[in-house]
Coordinates of N, CA and C and ligand atoms in Angstrom, one line a residue:
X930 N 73.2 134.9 7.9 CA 73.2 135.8 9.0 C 72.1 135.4 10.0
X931 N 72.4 135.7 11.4 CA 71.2 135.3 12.6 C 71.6 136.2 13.4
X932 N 70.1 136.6 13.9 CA 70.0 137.3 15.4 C 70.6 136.2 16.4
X933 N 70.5 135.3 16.4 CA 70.8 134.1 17.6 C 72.0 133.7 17.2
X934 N 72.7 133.1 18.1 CA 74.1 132.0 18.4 C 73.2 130.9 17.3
X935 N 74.7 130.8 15.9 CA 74.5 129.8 15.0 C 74.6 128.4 15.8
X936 N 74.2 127.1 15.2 CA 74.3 126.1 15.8 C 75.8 125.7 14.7
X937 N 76.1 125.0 15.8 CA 77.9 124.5 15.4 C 77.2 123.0 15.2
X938 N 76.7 122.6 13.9 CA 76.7 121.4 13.2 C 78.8 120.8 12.9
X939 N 78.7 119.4 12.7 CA 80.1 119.0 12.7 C 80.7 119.3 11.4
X940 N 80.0 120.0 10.5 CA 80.7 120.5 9.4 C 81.1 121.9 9.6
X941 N 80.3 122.5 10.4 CA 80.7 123.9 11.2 C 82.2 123.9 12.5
X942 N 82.0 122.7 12.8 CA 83.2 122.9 13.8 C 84.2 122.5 13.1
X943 N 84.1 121.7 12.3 CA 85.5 120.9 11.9 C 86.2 122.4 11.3
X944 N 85.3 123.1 10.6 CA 86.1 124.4 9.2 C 86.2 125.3 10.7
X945 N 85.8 125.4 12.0 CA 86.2 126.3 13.0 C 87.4 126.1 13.6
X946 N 87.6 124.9 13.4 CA 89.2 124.3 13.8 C 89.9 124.3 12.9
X947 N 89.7 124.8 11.9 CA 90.8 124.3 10.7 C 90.7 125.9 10.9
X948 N 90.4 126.7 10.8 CA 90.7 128.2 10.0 C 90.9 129.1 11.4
X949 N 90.8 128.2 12.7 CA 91.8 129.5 13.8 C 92.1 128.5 14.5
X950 N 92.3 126.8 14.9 CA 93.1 126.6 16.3 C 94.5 126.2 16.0
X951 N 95.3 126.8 16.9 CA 96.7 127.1 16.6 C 97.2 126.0 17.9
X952 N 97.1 125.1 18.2 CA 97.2 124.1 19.3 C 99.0 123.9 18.9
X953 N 99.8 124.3 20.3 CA 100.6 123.9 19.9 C 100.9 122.2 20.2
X954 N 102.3 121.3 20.0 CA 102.2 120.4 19.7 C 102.5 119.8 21.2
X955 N 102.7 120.6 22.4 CA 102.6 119.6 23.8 C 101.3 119.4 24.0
X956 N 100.3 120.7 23.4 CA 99.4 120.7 24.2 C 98.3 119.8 23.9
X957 N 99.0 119.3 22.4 CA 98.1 118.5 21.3 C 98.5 117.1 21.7
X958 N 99.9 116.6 22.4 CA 100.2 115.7 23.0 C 99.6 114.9 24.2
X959 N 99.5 116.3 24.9 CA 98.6 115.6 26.3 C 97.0 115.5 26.1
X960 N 96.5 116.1 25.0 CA 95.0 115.7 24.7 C 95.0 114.3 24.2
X961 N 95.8 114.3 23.6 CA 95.7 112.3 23.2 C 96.1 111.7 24.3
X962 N 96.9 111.8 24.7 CA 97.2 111.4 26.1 C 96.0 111.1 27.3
X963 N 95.3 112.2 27.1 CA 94.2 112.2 28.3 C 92.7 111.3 27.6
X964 N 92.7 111.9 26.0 CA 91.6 110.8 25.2 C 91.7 109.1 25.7
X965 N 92.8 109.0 26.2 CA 92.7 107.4 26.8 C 92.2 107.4 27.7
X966 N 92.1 108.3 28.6 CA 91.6 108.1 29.8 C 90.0 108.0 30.0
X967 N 89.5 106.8 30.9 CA 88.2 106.8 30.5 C 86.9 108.3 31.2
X968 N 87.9 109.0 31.8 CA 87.3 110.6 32.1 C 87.5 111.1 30.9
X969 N 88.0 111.0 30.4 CA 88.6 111.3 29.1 C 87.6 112.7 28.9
X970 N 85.9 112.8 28.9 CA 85.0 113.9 28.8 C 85.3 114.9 29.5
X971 N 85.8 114.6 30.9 CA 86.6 115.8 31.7 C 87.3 117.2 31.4
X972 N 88.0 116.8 30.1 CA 88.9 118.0 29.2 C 88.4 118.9 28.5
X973 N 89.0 119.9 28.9 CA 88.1 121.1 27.8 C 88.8 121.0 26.4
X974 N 88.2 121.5 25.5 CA 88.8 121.7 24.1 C 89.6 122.6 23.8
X975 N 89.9 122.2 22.1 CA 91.2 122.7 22.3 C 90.8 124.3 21.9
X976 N 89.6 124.6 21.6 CA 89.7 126.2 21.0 C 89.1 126.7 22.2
X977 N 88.7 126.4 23.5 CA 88.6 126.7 24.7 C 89.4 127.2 25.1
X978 N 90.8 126.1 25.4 CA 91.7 126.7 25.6 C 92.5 127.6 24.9
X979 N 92.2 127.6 23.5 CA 92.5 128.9 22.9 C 92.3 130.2 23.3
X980 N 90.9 130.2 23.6 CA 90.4 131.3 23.8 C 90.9 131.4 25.5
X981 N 91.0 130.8 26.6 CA 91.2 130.9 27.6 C 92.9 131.7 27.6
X982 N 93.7 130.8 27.1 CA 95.1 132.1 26.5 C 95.0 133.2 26.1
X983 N 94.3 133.7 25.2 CA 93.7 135.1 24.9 C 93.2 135.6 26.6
X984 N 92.6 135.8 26.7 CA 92.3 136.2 28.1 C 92.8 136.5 28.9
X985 N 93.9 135.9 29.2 CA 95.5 135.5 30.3 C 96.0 136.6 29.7
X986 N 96.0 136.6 28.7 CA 97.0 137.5 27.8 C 96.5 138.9 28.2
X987 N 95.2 139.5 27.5 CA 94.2 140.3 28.0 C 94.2 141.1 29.1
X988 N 94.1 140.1 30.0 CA 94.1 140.4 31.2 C 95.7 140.9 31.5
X989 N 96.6 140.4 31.2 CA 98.2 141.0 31.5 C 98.2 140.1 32.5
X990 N 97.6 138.9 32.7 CA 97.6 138.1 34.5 C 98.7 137.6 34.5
X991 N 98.8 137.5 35.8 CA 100.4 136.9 36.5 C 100.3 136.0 37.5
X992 N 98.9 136.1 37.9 CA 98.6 135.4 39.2 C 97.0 134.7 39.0
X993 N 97.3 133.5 38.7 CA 95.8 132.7 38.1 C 95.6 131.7 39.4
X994 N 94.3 131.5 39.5 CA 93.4 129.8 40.2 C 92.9 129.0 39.2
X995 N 93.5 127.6 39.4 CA 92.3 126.9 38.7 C 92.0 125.9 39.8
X996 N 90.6 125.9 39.5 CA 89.7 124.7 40.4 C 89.2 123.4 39.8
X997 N 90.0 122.5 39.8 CA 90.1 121.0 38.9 C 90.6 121.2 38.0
X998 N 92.2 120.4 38.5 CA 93.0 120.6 37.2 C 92.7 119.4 36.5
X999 N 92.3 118.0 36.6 CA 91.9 116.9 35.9 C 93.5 116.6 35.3
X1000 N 93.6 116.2 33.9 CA 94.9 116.0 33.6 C 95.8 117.1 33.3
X1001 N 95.5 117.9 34.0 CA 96.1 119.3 33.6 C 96.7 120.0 32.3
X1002 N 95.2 119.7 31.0 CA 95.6 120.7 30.0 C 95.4 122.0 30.0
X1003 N 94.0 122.4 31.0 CA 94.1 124.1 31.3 C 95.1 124.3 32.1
X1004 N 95.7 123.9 32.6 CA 96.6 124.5 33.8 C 98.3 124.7 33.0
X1005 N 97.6 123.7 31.6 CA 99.1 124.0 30.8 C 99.1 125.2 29.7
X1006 N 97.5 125.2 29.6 CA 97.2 126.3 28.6 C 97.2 127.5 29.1
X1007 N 97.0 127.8 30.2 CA 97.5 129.4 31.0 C 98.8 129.1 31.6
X1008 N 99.4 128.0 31.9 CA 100.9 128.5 32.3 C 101.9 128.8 30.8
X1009 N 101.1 128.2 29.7 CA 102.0 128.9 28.5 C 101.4 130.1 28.3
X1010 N 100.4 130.5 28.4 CA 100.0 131.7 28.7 C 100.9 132.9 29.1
X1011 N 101.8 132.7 30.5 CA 102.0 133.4 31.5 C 103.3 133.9 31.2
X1012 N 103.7 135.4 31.7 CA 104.9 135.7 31.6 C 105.9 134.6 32.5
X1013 N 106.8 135.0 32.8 CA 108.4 134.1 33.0 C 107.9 134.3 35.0
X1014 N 107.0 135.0 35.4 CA 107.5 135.3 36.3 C 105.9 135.3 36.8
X1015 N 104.9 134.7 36.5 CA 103.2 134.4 36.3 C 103.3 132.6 37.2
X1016 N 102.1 132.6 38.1 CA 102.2 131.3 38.2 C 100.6 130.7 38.1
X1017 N 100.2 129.7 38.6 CA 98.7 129.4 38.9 C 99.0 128.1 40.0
X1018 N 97.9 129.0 40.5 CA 97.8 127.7 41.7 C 96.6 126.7 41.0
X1019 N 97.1 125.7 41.1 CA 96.1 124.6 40.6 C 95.5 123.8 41.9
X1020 N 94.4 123.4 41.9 CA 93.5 123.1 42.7 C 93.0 121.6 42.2
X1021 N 93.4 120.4 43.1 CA 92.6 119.1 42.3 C 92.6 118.1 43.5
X1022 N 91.7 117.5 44.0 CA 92.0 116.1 45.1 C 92.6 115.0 44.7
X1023 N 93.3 114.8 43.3 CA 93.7 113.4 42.5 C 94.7 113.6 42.2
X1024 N 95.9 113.0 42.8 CA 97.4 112.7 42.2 C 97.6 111.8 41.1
X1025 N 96.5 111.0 40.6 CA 96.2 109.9 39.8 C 96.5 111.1 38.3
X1026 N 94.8 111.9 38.4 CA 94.8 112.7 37.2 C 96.3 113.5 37.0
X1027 N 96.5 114.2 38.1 CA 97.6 115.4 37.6 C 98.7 115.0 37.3
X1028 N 99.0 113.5 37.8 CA 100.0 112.8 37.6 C 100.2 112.7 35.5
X1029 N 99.1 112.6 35.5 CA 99.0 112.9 33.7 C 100.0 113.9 32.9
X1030 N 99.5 115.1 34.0 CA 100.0 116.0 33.1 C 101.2 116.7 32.9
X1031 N 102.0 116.6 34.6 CA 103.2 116.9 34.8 C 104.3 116.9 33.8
X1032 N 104.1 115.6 33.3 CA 105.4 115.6 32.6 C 105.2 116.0 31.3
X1033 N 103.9 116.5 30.5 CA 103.7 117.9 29.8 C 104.2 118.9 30.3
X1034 N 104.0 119.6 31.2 CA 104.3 120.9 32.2 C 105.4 120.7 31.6
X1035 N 106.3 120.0 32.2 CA 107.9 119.7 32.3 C 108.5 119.8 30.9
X1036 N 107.8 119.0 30.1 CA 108.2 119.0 28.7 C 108.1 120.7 28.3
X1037 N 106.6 121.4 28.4 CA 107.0 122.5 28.0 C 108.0 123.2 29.0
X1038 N 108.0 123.2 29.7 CA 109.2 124.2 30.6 C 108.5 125.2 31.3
X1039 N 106.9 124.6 31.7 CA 106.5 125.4 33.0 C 106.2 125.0 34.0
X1040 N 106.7 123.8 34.2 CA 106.4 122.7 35.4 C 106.6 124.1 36.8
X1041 N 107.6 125.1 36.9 CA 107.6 125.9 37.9 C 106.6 127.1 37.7
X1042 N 106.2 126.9 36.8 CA 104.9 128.3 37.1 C 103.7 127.5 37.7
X1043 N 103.3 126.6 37.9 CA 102.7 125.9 38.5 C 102.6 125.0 39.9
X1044 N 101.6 125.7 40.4 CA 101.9 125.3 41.9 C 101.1 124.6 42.3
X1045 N 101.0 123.4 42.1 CA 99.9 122.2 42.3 C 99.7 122.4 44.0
X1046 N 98.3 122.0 44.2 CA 97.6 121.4 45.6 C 96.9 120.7 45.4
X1047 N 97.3 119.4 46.1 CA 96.6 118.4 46.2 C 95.8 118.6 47.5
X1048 N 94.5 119.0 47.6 CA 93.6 119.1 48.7 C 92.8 119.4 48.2
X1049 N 91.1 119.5 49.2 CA 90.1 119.9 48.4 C 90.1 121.2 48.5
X1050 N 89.6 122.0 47.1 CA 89.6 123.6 46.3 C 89.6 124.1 47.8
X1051 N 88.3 124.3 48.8 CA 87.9 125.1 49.8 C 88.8 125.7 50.5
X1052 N 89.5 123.9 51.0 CA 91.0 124.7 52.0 C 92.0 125.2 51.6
X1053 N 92.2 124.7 49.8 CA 93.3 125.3 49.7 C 92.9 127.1 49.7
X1054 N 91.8 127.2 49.0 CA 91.4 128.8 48.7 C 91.1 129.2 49.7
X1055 N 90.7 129.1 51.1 CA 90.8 129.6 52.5 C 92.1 130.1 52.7
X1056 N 92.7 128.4 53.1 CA 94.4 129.2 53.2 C 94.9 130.5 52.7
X1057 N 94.3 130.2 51.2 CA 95.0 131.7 50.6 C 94.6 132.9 50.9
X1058 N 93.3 133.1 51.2 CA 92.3 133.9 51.7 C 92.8 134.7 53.1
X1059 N 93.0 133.6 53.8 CA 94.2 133.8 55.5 C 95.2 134.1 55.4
X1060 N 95.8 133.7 54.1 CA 97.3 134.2 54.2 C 97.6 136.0 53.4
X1061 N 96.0 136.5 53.1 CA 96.4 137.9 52.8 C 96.5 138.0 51.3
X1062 N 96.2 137.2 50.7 CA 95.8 137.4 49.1 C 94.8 137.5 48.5
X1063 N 93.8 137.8 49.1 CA 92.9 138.6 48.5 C 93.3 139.6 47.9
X1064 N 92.3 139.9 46.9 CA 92.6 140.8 45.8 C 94.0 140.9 44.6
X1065 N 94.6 139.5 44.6 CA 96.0 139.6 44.3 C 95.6 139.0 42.8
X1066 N 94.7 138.1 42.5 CA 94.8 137.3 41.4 C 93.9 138.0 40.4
X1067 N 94.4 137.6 38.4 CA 94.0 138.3 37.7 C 92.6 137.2 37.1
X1068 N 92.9 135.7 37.3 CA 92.2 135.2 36.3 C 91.9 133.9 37.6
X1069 N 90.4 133.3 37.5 CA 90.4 132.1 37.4 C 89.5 131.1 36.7
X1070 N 89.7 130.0 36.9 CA 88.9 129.0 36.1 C 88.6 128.3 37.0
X1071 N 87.1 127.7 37.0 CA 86.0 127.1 37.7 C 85.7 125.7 36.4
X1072 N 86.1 124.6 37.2 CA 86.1 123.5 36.4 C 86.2 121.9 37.3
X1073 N 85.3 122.1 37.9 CA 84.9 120.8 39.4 C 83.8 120.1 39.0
X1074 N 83.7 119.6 40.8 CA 82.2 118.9 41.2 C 81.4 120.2 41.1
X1075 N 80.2 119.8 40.2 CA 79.8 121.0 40.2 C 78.6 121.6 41.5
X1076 N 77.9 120.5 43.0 CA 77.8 121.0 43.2 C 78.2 121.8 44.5
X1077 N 80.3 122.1 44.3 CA 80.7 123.0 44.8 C 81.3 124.0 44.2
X1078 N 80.6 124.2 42.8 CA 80.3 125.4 42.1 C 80.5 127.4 43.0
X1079 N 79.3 127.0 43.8 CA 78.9 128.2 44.8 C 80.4 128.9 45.9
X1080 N 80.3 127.4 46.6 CA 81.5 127.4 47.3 C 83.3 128.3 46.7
X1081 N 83.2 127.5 45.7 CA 84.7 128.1 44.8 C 84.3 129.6 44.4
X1082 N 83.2 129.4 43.5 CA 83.0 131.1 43.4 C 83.2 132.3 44.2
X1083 N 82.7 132.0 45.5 CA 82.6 133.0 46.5 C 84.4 133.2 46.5
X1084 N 84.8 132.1 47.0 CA 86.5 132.3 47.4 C 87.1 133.1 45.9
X1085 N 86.8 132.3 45.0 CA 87.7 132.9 43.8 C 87.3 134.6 43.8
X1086 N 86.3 135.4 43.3 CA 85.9 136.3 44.0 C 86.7 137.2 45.1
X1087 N 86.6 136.5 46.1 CA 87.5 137.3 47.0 C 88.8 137.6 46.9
X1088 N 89.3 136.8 46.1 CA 91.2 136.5 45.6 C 91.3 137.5 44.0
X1089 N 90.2 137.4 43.7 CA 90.1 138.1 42.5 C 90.2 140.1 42.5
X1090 N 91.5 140.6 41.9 CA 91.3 142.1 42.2 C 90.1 142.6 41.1
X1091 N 90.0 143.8 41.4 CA 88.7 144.0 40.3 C 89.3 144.4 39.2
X1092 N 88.1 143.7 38.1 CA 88.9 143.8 36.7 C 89.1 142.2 36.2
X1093 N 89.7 141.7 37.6 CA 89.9 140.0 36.9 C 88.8 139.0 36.6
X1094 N 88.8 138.3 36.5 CA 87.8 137.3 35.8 C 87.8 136.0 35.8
X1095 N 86.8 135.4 36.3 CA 86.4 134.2 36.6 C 85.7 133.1 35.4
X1096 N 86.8 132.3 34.7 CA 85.5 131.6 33.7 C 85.2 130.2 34.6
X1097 N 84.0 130.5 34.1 CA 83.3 128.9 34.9 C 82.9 128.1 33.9
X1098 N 83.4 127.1 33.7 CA 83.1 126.1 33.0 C 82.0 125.1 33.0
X1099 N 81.0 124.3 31.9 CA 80.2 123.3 32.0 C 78.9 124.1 32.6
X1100 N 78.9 125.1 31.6 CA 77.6 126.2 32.6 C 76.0 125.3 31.6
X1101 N 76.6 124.6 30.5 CA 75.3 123.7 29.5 C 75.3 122.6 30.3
X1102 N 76.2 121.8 31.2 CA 75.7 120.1 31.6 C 75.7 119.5 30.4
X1103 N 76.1 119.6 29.5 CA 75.9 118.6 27.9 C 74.5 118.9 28.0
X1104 N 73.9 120.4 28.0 CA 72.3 121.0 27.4 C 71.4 120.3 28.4
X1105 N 71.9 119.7 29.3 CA 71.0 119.3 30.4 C 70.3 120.4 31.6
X1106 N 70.9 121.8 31.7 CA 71.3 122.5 32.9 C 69.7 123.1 31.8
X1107 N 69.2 123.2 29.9 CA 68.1 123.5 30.0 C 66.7 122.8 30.1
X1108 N 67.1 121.9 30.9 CA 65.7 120.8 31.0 C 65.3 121.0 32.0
X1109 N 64.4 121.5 32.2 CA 63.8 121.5 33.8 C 63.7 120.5 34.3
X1110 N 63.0 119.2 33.8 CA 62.7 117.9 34.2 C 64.2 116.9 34.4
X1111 N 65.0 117.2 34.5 CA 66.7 116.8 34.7 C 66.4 116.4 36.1
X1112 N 67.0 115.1 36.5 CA 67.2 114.9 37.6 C 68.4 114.3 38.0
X1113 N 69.5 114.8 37.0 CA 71.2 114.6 37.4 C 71.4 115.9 38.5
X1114 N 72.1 115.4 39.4 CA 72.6 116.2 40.8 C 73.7 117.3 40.0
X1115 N 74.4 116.9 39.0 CA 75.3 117.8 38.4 C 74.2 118.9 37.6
X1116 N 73.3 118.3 37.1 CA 72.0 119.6 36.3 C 71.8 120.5 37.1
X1117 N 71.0 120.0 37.9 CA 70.6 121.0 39.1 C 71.5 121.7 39.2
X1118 N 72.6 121.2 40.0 CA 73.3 122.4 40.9 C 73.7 123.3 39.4
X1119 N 74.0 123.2 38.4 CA 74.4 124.4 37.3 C 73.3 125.2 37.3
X1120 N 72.1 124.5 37.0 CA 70.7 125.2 37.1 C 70.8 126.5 38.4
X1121 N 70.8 125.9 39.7 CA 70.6 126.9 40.6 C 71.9 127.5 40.4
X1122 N 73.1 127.2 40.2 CA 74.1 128.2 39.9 C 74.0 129.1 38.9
X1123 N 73.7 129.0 37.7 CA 73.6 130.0 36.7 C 72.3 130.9 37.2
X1124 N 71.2 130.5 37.1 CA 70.3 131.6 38.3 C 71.1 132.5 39.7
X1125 N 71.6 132.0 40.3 CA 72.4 132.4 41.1 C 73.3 134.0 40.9
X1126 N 74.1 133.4 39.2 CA 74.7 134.0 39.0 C 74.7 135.6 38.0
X1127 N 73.3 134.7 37.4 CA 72.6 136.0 36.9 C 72.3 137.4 37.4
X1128 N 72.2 137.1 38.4 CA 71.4 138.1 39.9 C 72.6 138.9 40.7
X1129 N 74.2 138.1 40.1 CA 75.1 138.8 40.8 C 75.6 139.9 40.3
X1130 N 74.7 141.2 41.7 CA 75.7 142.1 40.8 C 76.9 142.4 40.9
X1131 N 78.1 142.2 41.9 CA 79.1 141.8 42.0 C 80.3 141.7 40.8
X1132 N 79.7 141.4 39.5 CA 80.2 140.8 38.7 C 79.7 141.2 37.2
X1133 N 80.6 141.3 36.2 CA 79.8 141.6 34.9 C 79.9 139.9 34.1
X1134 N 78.8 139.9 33.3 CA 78.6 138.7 32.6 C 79.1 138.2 31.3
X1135 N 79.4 137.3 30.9 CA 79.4 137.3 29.3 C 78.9 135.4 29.3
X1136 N 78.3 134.9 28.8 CA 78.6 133.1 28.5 C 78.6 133.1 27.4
X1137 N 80.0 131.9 27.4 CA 80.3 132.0 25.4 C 80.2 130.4 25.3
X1138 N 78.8 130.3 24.0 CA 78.7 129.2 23.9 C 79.8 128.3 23.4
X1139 N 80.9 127.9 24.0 CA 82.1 127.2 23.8 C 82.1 125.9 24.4
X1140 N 82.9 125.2 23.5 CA 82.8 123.6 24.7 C 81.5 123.4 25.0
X1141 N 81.2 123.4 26.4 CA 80.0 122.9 27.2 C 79.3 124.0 27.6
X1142 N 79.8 125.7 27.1 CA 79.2 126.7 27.8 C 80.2 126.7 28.6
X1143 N 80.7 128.3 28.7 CA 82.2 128.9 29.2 C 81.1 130.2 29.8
X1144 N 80.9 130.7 31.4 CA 80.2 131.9 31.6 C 81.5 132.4 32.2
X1145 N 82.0 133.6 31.4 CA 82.8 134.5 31.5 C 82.4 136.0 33.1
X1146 N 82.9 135.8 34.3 CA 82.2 137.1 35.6 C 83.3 137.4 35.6
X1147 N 82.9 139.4 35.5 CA 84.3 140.1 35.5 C 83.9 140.4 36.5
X1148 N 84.6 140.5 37.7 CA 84.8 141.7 39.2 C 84.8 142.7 39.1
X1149 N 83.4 143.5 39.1 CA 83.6 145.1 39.1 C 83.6 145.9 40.4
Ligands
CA313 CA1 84.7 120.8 32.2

């Protein structure tokens, strides 16, 4: 038993994956698939995205953002997520990466809940912003350059009705974001972001030490 968050040693993770991740087998496909890739660190895990479907679900969402789809296994893990009639706008500047994942989407049969944009996050989420959808979406995911971290937040936020939820991803930097003396440009900006974000009242908190650090902001 501990007051604190146990440490996940590799004999601890391995028995955490064996006794709840239920990965189905596209989604187990395109993770090998993307393991070649030499971004390959890019991908979140698979009980990430476990827990990220719980949530979708949760939430009852119908209308999701993600900001960096990379080879698009979150964007596959919330469109299985989604009812029949649920989409996500995916957000990524690479037709190289997403080109990855498509034909998972397809394979599972939600290539049309998904509505790729190739442009950078800003304009696409402006656009949406102009076109009167604020307040419309239940969930998003924050998973970029991180430092336009700030920038996506604010938009997602405003697209977000209250109640929905924003996970932001890579809130540890691989445990770099607690070194003060860090002089990676990705440290920093999580550093001033998570301070940032602490302060917002805007939003309720949760961060779940998952993956790389998953900070869960609800819209109240
Ligand atoms: Ca990430």
């Amino acid at each position: 038993m501990s007051t604190h968050t146990i440490d996940i040693v590799d004999r601890l993770y391995a028995y955490m994956l064996d006794i709840s991740l239920r990965e189905p087998d596209v989604l187990r496909r395109l993770r090998d698939e993307t393991a070649k890739h030499p971004m390959a660190i890019m991908q979140i895990s698979p009980e990430q995205g476990q827990l990220m479907q719980m949530l979708v679900r949760m939430l009852d969402a119908k209308n999701c953002i993600e900001v960096g789809v990379f080879t698009g296994y979150s964007s596959l893990v919330v469109a299985l997520a989604l009812p029949a009639d649920g989409r996500i706008v995916a957000c990524d500047i690479s037709e190289d990466y997403t080109a990855v994942g498509e034909p998972f989407w397809k394979d599972a049969g939600v290539r049309g809940k998904i509505d790729l944009r190739i442009a950078p996050a800003t304009e696409t989420l402006d656009a949406m912003i102009t076109a009167g959808e604020t307040g419309d979406y239940d969930f998003a995911f924050i998973d970029a350059d991180k430092p336009g971290y700030p920038e996506y937040f604010e938009r997602c936020l405003s697209l977000l009705r209250v109640g929905g939820v924003i996970a932001v991803d890579n809130i540890f930097m691989d445990g770099n974001a607690a070194d003060p003396d860090t002089t990676s440009e990705n440290a920093q900006a999580m550093r001033k972001f998570n301070a940032m974000l602490k302060d917002d009242t805007r939003v309720e908190l949760s961060l779940i030490p998952i993956g790389d650090g998953l900070t869960l902001a609800r819209k109240v």
